[in-house]
XYZ file of C-alpha atoms in Angstrom:
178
model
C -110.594 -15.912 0.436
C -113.936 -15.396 -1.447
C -113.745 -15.781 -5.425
C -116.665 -13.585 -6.134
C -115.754 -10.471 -8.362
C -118.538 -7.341 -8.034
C -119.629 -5.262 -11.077
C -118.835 -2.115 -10.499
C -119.958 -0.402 -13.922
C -120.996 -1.554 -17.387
C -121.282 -0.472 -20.710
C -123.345 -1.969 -23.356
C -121.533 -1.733 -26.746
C -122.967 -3.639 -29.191
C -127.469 -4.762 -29.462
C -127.188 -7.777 -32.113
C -129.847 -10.397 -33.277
C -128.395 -12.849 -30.995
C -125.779 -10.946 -28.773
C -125.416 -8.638 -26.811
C -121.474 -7.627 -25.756
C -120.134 -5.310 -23.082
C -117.674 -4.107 -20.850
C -117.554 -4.374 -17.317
C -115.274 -2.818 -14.828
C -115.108 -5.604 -11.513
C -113.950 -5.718 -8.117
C -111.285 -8.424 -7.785
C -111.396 -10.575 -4.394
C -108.043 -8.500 -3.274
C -109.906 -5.289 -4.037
C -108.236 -4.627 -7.132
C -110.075 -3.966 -10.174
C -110.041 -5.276 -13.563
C -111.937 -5.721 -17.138
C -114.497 -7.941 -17.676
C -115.375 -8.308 -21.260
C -118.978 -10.750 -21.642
C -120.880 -11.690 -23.907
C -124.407 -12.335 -23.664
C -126.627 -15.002 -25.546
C -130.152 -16.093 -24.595
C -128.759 -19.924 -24.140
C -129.434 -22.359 -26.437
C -130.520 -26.287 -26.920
C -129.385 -29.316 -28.218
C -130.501 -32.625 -28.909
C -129.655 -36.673 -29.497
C -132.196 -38.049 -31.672
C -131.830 -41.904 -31.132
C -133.431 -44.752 -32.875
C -134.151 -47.871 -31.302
C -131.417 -49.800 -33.537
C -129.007 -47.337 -32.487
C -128.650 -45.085 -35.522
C -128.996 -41.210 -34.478
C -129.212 -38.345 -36.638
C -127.107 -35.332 -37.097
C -126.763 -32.154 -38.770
C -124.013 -30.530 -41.251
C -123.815 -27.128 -41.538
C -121.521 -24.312 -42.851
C -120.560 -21.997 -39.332
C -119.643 -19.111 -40.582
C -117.144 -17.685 -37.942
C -114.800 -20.781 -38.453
C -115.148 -21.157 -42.256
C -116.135 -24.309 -42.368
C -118.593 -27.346 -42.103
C -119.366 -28.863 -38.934
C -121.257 -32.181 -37.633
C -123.486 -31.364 -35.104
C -125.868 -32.623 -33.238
C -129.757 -30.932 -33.979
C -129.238 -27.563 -32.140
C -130.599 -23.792 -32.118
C -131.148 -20.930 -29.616
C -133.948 -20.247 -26.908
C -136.037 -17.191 -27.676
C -135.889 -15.005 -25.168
C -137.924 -16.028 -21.503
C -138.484 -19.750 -23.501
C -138.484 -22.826 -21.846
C -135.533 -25.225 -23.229
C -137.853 -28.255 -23.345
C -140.352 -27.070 -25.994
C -137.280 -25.207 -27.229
C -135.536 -28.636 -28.205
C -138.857 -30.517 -29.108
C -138.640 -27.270 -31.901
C -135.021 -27.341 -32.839
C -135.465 -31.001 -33.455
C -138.330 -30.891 -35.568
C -137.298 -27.725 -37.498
C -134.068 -29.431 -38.511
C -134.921 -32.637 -39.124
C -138.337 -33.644 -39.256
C -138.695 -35.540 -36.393
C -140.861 -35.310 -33.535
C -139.769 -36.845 -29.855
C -141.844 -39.407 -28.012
C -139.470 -39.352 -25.375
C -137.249 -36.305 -24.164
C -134.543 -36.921 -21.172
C -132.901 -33.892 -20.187
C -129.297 -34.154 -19.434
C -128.273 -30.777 -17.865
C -126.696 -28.208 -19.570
C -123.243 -26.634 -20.304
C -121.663 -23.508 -20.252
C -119.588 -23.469 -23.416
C -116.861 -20.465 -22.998
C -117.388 -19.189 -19.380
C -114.847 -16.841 -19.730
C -116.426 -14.750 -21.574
C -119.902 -15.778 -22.654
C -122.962 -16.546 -20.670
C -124.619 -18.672 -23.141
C -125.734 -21.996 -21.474
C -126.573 -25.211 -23.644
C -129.687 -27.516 -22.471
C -128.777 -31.136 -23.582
C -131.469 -34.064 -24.138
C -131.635 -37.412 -25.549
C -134.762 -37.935 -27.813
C -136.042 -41.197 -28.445
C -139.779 -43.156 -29.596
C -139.003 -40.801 -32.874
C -141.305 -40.508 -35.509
C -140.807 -39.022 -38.577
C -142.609 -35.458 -40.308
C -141.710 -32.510 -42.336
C -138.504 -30.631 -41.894
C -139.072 -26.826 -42.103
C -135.807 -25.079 -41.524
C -135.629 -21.376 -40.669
C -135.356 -18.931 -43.809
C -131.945 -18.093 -43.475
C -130.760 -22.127 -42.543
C -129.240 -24.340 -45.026
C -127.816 -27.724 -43.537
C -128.315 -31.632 -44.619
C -129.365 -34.129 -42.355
C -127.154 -37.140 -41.392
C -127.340 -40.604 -40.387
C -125.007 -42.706 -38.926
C -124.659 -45.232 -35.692
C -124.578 -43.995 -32.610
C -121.244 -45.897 -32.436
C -119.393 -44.267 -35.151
C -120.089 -40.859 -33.723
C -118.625 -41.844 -30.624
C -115.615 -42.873 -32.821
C -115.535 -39.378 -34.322
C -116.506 -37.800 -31.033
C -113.225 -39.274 -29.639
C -110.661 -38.931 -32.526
C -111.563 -35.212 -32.745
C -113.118 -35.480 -35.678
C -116.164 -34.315 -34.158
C -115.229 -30.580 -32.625
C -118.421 -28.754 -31.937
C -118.616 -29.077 -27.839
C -122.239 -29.167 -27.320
C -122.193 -32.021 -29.492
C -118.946 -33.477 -27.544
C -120.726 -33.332 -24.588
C -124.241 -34.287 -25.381
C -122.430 -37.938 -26.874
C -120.397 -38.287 -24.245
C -123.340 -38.123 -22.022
C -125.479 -40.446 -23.534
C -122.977 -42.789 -23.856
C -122.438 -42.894 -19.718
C -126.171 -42.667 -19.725
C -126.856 -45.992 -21.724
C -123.875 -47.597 -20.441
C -124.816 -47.691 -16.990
């Protein structure tokens, strides 16, 4: 049997600054049709900034919809039609200060498939060499520090929640142990 489902119809509900949501009506593969509801987000980027002696550098930020602080990994969303290269190189200077002598790109993720189309670019940034941090208007975090090791360690006690930055660890970890 084929898995793909057809849109049928659509109907945009809601323009925002970063989404847009609607409703779809789809063709199941047994001809049966059902509600699709999707989100969609212009994708976004992520990044690992590692120094040579192993420490890296993270972010802590309030995210609104959960109430809370997070640690995340450096992180923000393409512009529409951008490229997610220069995109990270951005993120990661905006946030931090730093600027990348070395960018490996580690694929990306699709965070909530089931509903969202948002997909996360991941890279490792190394050679790093310190500037000016100029955050957006409307951004507030502070920067962290720590070994690479420890966030592992808080990666894998579930201390560390937010899944781009789950996966982007757990990538360069298989990347540098190999």
């Amino acid at each position: 049997m084929e898995l793909i489902e057809e849109k049928l119809k659509t109907l945009t509900s809601y323009h925002g600054v970063i989404v847009n949501v609607r409703l779809d009506e789809a063709r199941l593969p047994d001809g049966s049709t059902a509600k699709r509801e999707v989100v969609e987000h212009p994708g976004g980027v992520t990044v690992l900034p590692l120094e040579a002696d192993g420490t890296v550098w993270c972010v802590r930020q309030y995210r609104y919809p959960l109430h809370s602080l997070l640690l995340e990994l450096p992180a923000g969303k393409l512009d529409p039609g951008e490229d997610h290269r220069p995109a990270a190189l951005r993120e990661l200077s905006e946030e931090t200060g730093l600027e990348a002598g070395e960018l490996t790109y580690l694929g990306h993720i699709y965070a909530s498939p089931g509903f969202c189309d948002e997909a996360l670019h991941m890279y490792l940034a190394r050679d790093l060499t310190r500037a000016r941090q100029h955050l957006d208007e409307d951004e507030f975090l502070d920067v962290v520090t720590m070994p690479f090791d420890t966030l592992v360690e808080q990666v894998m006690s579930g201390e560390i929640t937010d899944a781009k930055t789950v996966a982007t660890v757990l990538k360069v970890k298989t990347l540098l142990g190999r």
